[in-house]
mmCIF file with all atom_site columns, C-alpha atoms in Angstrom:
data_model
loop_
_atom_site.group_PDB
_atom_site.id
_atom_site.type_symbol
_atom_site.label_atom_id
_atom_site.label_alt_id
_atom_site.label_comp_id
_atom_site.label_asym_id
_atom_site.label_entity_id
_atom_site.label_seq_id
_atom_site.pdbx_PDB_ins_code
_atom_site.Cartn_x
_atom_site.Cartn_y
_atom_site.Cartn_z
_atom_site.occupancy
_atom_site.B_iso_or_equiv
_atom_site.pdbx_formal_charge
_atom_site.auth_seq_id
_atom_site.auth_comp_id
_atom_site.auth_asym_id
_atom_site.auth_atom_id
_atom_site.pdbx_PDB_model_num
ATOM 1   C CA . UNK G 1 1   ? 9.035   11.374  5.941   1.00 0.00 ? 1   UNK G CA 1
ATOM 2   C CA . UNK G 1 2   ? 5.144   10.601  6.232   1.00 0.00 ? 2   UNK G CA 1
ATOM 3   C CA . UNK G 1 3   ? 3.579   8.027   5.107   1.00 0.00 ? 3   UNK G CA 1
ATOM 4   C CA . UNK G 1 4   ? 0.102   7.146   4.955   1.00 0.00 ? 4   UNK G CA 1
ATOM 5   C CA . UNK G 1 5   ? -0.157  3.571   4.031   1.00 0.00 ? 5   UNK G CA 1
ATOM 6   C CA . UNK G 1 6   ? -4.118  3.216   2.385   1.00 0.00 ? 6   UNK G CA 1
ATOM 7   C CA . UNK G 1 7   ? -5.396  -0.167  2.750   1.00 0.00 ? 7   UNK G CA 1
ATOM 8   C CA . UNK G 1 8   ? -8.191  0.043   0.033   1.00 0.00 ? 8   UNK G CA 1
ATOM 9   C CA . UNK G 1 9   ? -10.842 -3.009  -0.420  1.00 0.00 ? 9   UNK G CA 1
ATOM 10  C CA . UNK G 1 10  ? -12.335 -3.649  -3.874  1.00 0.00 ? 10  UNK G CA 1
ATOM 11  C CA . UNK G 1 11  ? -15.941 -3.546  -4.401  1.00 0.00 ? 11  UNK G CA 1
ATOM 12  C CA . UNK G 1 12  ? -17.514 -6.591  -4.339  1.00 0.00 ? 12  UNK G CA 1
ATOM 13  C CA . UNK G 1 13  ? -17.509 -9.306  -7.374  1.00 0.00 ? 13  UNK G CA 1
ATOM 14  C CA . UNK G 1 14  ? -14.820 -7.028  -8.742  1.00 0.00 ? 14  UNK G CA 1
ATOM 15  C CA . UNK G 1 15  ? -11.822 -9.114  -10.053 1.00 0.00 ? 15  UNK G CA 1
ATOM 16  C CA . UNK G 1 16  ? -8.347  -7.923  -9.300  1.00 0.00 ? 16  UNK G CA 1
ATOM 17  C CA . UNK G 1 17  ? -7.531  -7.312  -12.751 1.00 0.00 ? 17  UNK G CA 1
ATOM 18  C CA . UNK G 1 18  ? -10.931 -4.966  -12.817 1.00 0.00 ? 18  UNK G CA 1
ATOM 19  C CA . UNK G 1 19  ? -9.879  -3.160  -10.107 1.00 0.00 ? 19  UNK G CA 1
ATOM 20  C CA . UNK G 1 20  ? -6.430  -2.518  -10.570 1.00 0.00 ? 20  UNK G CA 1
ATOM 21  C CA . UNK G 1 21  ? -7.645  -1.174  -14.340 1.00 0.00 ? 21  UNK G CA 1
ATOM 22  C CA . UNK G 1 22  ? -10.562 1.241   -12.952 1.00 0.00 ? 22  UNK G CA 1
ATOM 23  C CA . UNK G 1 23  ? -7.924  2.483   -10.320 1.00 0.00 ? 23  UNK G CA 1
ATOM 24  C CA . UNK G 1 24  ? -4.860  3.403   -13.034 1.00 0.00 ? 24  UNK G CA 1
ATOM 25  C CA . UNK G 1 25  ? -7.372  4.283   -15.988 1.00 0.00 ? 25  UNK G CA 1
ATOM 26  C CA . UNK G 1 26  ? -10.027 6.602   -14.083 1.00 0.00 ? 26  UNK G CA 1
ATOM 27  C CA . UNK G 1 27  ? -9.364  6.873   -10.572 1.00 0.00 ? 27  UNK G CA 1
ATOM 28  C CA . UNK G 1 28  ? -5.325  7.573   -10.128 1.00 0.00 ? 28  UNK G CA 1
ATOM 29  C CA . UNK G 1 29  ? -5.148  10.688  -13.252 1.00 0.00 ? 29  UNK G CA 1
ATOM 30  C CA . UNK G 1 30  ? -8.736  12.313  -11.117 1.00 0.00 ? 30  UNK G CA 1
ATOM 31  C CA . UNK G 1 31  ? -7.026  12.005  -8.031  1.00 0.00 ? 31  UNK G CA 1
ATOM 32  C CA . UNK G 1 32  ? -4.033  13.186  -9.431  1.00 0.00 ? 32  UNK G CA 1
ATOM 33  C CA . UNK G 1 33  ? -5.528  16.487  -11.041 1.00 0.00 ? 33  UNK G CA 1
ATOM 34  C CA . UNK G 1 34  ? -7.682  17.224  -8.351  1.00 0.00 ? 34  UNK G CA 1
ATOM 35  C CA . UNK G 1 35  ? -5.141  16.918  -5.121  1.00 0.00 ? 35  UNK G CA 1
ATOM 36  C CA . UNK G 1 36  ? -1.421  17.602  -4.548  1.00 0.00 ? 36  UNK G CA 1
ATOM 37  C CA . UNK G 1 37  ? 0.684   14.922  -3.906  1.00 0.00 ? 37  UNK G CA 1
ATOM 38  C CA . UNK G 1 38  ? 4.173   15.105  -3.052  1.00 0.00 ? 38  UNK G CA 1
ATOM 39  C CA . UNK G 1 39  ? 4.241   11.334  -3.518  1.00 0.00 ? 39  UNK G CA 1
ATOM 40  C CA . UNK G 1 40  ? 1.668   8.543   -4.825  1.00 0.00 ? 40  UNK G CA 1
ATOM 41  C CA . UNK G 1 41  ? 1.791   4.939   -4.967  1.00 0.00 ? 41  UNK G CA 1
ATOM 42  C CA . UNK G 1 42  ? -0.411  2.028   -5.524  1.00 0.00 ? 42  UNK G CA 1
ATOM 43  C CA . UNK G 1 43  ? 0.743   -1.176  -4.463  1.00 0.00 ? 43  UNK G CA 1
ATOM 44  C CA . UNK G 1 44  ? -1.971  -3.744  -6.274  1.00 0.00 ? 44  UNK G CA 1
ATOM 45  C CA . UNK G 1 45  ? -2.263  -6.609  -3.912  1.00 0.00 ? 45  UNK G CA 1
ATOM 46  C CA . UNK G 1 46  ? -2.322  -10.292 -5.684  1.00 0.00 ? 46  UNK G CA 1
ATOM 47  C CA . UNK G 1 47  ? -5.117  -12.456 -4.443  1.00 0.00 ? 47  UNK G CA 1
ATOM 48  C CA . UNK G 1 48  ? -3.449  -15.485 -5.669  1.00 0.00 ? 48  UNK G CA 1
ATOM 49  C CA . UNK G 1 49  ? -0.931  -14.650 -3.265  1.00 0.00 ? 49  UNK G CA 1
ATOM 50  C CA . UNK G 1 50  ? -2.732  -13.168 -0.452  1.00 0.00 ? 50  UNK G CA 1
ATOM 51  C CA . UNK G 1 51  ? -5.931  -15.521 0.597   1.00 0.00 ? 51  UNK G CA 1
ATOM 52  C CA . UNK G 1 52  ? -6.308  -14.606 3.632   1.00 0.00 ? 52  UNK G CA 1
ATOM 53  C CA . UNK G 1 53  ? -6.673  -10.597 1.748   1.00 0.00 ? 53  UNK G CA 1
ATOM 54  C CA . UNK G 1 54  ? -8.647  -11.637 -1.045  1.00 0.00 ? 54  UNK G CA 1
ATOM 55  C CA . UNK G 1 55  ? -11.068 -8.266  -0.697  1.00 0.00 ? 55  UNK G CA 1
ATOM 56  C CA . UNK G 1 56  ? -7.501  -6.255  -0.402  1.00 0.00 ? 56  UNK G CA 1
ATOM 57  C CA . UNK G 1 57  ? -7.277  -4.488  -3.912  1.00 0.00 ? 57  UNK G CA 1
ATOM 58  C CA . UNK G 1 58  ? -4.458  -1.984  -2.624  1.00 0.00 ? 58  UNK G CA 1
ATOM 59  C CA . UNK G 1 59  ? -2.196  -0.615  -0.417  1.00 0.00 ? 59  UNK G CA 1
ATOM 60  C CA . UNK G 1 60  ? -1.562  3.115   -2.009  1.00 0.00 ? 60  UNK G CA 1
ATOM 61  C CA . UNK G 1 61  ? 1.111   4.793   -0.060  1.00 0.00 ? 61  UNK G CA 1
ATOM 62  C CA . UNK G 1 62  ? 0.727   8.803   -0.127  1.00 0.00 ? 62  UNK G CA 1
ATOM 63  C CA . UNK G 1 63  ? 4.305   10.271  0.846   1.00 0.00 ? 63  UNK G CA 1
ATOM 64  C CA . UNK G 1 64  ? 4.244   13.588  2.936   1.00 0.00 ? 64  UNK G CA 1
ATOM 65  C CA . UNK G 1 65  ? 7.802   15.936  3.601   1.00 0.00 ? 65  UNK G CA 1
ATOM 66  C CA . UNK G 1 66  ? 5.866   16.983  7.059   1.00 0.00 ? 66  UNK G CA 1
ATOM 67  C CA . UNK G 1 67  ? 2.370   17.382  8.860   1.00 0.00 ? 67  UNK G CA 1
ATOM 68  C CA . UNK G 1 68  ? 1.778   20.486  7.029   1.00 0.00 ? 68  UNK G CA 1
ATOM 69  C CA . UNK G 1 69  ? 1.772   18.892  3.336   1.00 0.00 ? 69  UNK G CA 1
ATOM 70  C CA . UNK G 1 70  ? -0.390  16.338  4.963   1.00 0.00 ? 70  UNK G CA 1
ATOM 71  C CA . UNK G 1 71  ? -2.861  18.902  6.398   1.00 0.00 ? 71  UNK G CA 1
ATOM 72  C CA . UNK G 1 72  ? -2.917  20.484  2.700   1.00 0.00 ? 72  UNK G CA 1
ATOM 73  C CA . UNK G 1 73  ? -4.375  17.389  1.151   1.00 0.00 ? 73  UNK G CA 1
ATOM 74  C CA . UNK G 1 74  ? -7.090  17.241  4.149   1.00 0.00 ? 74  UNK G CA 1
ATOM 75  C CA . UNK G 1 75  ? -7.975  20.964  3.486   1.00 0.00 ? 75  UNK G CA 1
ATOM 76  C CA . UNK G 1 76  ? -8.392  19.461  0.061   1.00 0.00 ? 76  UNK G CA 1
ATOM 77  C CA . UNK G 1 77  ? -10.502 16.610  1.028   1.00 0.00 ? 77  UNK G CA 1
ATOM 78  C CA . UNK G 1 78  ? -13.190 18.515  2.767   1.00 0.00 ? 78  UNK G CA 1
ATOM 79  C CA . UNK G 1 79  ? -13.600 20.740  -0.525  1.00 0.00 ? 79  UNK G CA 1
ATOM 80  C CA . UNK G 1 80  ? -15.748 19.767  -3.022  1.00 0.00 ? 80  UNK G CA 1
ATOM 81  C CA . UNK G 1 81  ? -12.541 18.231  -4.856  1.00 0.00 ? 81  UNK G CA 1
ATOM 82  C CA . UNK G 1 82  ? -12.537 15.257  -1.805  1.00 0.00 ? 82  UNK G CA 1
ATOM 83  C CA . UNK G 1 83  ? -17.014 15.151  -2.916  1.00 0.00 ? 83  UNK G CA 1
ATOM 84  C CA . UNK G 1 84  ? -15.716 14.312  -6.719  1.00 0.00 ? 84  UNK G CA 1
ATOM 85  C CA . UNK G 1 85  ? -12.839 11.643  -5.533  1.00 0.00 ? 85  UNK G CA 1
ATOM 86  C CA . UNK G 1 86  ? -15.608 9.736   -2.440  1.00 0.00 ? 86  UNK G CA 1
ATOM 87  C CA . UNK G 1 87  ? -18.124 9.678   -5.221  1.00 0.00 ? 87  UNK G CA 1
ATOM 88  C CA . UNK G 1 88  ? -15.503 8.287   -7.830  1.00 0.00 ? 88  UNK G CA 1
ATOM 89  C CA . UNK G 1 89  ? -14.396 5.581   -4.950  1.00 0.00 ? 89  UNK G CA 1
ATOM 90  C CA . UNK G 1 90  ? -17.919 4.130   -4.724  1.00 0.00 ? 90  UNK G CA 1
ATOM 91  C CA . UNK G 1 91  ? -17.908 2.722   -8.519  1.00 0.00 ? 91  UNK G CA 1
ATOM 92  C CA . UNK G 1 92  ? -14.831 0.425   -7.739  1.00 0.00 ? 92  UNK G CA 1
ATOM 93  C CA . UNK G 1 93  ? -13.899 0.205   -3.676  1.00 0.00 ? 93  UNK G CA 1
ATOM 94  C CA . UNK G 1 94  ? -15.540 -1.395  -0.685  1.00 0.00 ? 94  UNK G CA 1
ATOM 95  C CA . UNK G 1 95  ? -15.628 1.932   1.243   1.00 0.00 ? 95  UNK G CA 1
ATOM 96  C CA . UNK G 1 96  ? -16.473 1.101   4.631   1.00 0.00 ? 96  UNK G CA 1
ATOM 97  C CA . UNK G 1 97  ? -13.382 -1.475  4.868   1.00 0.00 ? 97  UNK G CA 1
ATOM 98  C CA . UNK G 1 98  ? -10.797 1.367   4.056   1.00 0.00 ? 98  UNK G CA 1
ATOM 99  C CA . UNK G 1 99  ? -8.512  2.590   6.440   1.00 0.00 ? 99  UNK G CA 1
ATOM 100 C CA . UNK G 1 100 ? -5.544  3.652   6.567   1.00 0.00 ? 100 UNK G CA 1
ATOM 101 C CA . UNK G 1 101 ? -2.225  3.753   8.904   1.00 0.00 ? 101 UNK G CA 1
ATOM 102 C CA . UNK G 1 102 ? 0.205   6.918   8.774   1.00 0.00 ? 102 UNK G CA 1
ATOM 103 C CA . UNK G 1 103 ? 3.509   6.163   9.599   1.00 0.00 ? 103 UNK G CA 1
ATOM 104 C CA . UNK G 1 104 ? 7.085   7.591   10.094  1.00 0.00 ? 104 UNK G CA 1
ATOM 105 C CA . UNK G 1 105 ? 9.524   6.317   7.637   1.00 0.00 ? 105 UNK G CA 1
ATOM 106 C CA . UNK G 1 106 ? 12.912  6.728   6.247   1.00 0.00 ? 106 UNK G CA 1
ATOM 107 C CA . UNK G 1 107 ? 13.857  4.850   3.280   1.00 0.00 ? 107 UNK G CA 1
ATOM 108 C CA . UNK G 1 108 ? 16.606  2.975   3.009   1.00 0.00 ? 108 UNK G CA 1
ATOM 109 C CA . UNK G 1 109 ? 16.404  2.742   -0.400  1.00 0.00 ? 109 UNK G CA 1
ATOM 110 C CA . UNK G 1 110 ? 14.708  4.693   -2.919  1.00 0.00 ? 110 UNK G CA 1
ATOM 111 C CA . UNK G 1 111 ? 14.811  1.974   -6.271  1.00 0.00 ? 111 UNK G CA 1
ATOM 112 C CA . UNK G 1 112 ? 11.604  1.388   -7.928  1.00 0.00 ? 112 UNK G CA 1
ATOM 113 C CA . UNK G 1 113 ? 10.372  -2.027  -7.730  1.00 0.00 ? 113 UNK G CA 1
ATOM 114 C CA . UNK G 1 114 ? 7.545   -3.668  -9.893  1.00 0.00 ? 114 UNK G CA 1
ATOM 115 C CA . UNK G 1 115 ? 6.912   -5.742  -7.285  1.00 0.00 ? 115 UNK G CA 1
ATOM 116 C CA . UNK G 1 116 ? 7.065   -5.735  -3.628  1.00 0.00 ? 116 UNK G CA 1
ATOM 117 C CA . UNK G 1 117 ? 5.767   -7.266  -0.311  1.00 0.00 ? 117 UNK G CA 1
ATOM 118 C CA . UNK G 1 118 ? 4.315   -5.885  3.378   1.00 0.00 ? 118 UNK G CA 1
ATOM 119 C CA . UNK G 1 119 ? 4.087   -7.597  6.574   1.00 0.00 ? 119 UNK G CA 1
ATOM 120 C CA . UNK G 1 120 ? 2.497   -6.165  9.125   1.00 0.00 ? 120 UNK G CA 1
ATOM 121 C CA . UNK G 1 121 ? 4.530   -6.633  12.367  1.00 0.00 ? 121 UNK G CA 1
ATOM 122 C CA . UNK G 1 122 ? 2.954   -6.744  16.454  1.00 0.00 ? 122 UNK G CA 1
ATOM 123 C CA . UNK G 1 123 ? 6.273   -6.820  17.738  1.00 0.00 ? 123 UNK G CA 1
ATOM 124 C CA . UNK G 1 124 ? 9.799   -4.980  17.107  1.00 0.00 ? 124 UNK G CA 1
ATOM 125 C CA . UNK G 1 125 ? 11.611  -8.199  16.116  1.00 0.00 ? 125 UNK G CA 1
ATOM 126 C CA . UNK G 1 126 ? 8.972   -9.303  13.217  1.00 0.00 ? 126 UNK G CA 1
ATOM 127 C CA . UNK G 1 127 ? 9.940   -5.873  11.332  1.00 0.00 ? 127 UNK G CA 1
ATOM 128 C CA . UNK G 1 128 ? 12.811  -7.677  10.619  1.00 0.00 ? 128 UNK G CA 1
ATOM 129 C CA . UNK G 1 129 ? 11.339  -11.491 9.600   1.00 0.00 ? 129 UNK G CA 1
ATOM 130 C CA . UNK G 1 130 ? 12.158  -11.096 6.462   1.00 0.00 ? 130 UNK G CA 1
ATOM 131 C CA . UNK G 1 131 ? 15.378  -9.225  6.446   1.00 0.00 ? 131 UNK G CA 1
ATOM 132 C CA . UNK G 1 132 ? 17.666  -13.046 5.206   1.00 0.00 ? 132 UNK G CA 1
ATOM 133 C CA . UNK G 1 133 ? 15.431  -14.199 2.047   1.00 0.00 ? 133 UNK G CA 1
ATOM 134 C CA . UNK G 1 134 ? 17.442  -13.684 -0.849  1.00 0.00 ? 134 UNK G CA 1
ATOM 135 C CA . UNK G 1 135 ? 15.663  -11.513 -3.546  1.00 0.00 ? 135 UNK G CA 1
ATOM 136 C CA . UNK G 1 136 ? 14.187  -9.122  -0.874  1.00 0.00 ? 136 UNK G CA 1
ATOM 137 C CA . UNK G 1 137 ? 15.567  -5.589  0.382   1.00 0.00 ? 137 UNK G CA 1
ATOM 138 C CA . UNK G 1 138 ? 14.552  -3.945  2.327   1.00 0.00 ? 138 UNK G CA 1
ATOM 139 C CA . UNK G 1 139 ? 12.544  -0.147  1.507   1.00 0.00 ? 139 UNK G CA 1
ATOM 140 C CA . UNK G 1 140 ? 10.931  0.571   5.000   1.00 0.00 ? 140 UNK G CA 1
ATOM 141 C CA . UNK G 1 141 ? 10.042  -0.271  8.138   1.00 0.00 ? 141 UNK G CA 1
ATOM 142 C CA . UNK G 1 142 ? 7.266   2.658   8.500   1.00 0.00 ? 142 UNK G CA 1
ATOM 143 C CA . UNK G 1 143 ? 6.901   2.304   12.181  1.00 0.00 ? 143 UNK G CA 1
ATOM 144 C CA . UNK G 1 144 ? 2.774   3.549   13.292  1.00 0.00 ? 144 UNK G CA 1
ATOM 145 C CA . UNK G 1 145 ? 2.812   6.955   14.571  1.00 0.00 ? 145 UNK G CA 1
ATOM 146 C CA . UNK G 1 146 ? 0.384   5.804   17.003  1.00 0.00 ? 146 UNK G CA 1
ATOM 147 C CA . UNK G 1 147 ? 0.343   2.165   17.571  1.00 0.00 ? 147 UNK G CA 1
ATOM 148 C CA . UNK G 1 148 ? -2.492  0.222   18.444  1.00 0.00 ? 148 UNK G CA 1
ATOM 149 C CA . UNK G 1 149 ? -2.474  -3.551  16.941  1.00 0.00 ? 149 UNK G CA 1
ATOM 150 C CA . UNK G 1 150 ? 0.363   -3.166  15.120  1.00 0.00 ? 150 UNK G CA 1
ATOM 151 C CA . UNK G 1 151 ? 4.036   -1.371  15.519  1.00 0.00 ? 151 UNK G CA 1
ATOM 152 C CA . UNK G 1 152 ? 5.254   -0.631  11.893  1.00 0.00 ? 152 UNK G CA 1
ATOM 153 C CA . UNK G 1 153 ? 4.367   -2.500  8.140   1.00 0.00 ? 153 UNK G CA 1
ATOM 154 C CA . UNK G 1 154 ? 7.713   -3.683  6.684   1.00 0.00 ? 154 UNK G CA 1
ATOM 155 C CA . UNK G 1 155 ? 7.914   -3.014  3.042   1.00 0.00 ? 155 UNK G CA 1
ATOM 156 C CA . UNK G 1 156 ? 10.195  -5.187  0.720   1.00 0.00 ? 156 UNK G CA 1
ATOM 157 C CA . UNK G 1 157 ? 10.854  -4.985  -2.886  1.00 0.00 ? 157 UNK G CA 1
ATOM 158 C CA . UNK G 1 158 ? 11.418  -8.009  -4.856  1.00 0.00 ? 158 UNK G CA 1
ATOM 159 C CA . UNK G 1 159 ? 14.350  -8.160  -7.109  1.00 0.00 ? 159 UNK G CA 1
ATOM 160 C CA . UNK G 1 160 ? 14.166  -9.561  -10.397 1.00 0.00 ? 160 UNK G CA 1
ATOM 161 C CA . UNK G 1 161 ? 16.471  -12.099 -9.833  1.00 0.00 ? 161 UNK G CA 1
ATOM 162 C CA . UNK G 1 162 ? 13.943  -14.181 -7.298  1.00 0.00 ? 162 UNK G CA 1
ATOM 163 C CA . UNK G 1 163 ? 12.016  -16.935 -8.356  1.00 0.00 ? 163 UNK G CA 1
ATOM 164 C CA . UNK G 1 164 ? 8.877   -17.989 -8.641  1.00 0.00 ? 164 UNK G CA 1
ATOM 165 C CA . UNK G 1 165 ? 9.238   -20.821 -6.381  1.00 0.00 ? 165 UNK G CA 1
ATOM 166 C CA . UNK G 1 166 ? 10.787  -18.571 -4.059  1.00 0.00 ? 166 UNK G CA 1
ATOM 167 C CA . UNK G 1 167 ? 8.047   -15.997 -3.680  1.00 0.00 ? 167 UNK G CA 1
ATOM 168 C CA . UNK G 1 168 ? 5.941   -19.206 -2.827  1.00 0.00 ? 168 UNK G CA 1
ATOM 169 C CA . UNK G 1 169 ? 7.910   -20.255 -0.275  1.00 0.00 ? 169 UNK G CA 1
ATOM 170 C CA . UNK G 1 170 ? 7.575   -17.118 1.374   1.00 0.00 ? 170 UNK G CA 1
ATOM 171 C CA . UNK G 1 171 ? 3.730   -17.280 0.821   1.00 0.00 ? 171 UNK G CA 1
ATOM 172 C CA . UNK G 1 172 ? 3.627   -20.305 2.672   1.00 0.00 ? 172 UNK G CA 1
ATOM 173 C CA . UNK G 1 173 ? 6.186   -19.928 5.418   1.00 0.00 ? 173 UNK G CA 1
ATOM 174 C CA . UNK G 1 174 ? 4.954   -15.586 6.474   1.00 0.00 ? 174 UNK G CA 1
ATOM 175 C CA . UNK G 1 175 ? 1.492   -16.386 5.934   1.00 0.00 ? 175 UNK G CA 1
ATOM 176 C CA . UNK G 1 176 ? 0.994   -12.010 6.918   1.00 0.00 ? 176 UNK G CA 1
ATOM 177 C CA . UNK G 1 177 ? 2.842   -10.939 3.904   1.00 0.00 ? 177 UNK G CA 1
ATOM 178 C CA . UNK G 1 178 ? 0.942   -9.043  1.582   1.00 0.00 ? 178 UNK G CA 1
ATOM 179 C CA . UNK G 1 179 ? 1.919   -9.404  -2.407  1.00 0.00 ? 179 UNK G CA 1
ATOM 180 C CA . UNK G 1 180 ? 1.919   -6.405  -4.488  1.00 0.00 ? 180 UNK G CA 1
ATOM 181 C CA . UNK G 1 181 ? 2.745   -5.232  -7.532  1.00 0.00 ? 181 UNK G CA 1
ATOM 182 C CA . UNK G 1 182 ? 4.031   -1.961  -7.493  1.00 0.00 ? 182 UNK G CA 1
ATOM 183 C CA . UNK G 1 183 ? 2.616   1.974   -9.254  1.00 0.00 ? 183 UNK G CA 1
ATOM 184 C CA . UNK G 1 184 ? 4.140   5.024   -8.925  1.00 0.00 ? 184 UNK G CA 1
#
């Protein structure tokens, strides 16, 4: 499977809780009726959390079966369908930070999770940093189709059984990880 992992910046003086409401309320049903997903995410990233992200307002994962589907949603894109959606973006995103990473990706496990975390891994071995915290399983290591900085984002989600204290812990020790709560 494709991935495209989005990494989408909020506008400025926009609070998370503004953001994440624009993006569910307006923003997720237009993109939703206008394009054809075959899989659509939004991972809403928790500044409390995530510091060293505090622009961060998502990571929206877009799930592909092959190149094709994802060349179907660029022919979309460059029709006057992708005009309404870059418009839309303006009134709630920090544009010119976007980017986004396609991977390759098989899930190991396909249970939803309200929560989850990423951490962007340089080297093989990190993929797997934090494979031994309890409360954490493993979804994906979505490995960069073409590496550059970084070789794959791990993506965890949190089971309900972890604790609060727990998920600070983390915070402090994997100062990478990104905090999310999870959309699909």
């Amino acid at each position: 499977m494709i991935k495209a992992l989005a990494f989408i910046h909020k506008k400025t003086g926009l609070s998370d809780i503004d953001f994440r409401t624009y993006y569910e309320n307006s923003h997720a049903p237009l993109a939703s009726s206008l394009l054809t997903f075959e899989g659509y995410e939004r991972n809403f990233i928790n500044s409390k959390f995530n510091q060293s992200y505090k622009s961060l307002g998502s990571i929206s994962i877009f799930k592909y079966q092959s190149m094709r589907s994802l060349d179907v949603i660029g022919e979309q894109m460059e029709s006057s369908k992708g005009d309404i959606l870059r418009e839309d973006e303006l009134k709630f995103m920090d544009v010119p930070k976007n980017f986004f990473i396609l991977t390759e990706s098989e899930d190991a496990i396909n249970n939803m999770y309200e929560q989850k975390i990423f951490y962007p891994a340089k080297k093989i071995h990190e993929l797997n940093t934090l494979d031994n915290y309890p409360g954490l399983e493993k979804i994906s290591e979505n490995l960069v189709m073409a590496p550059d900085e970084i070789i794959g984002i791990a993506e965890y989600g949190v089971s309900n059984e972890i604790s609060l204290s727990a998920i600070e812990a983390i915070a402090q020790e994997q100062t990478k990880v990104l905090f999310a709560s999870s959309i699909s």
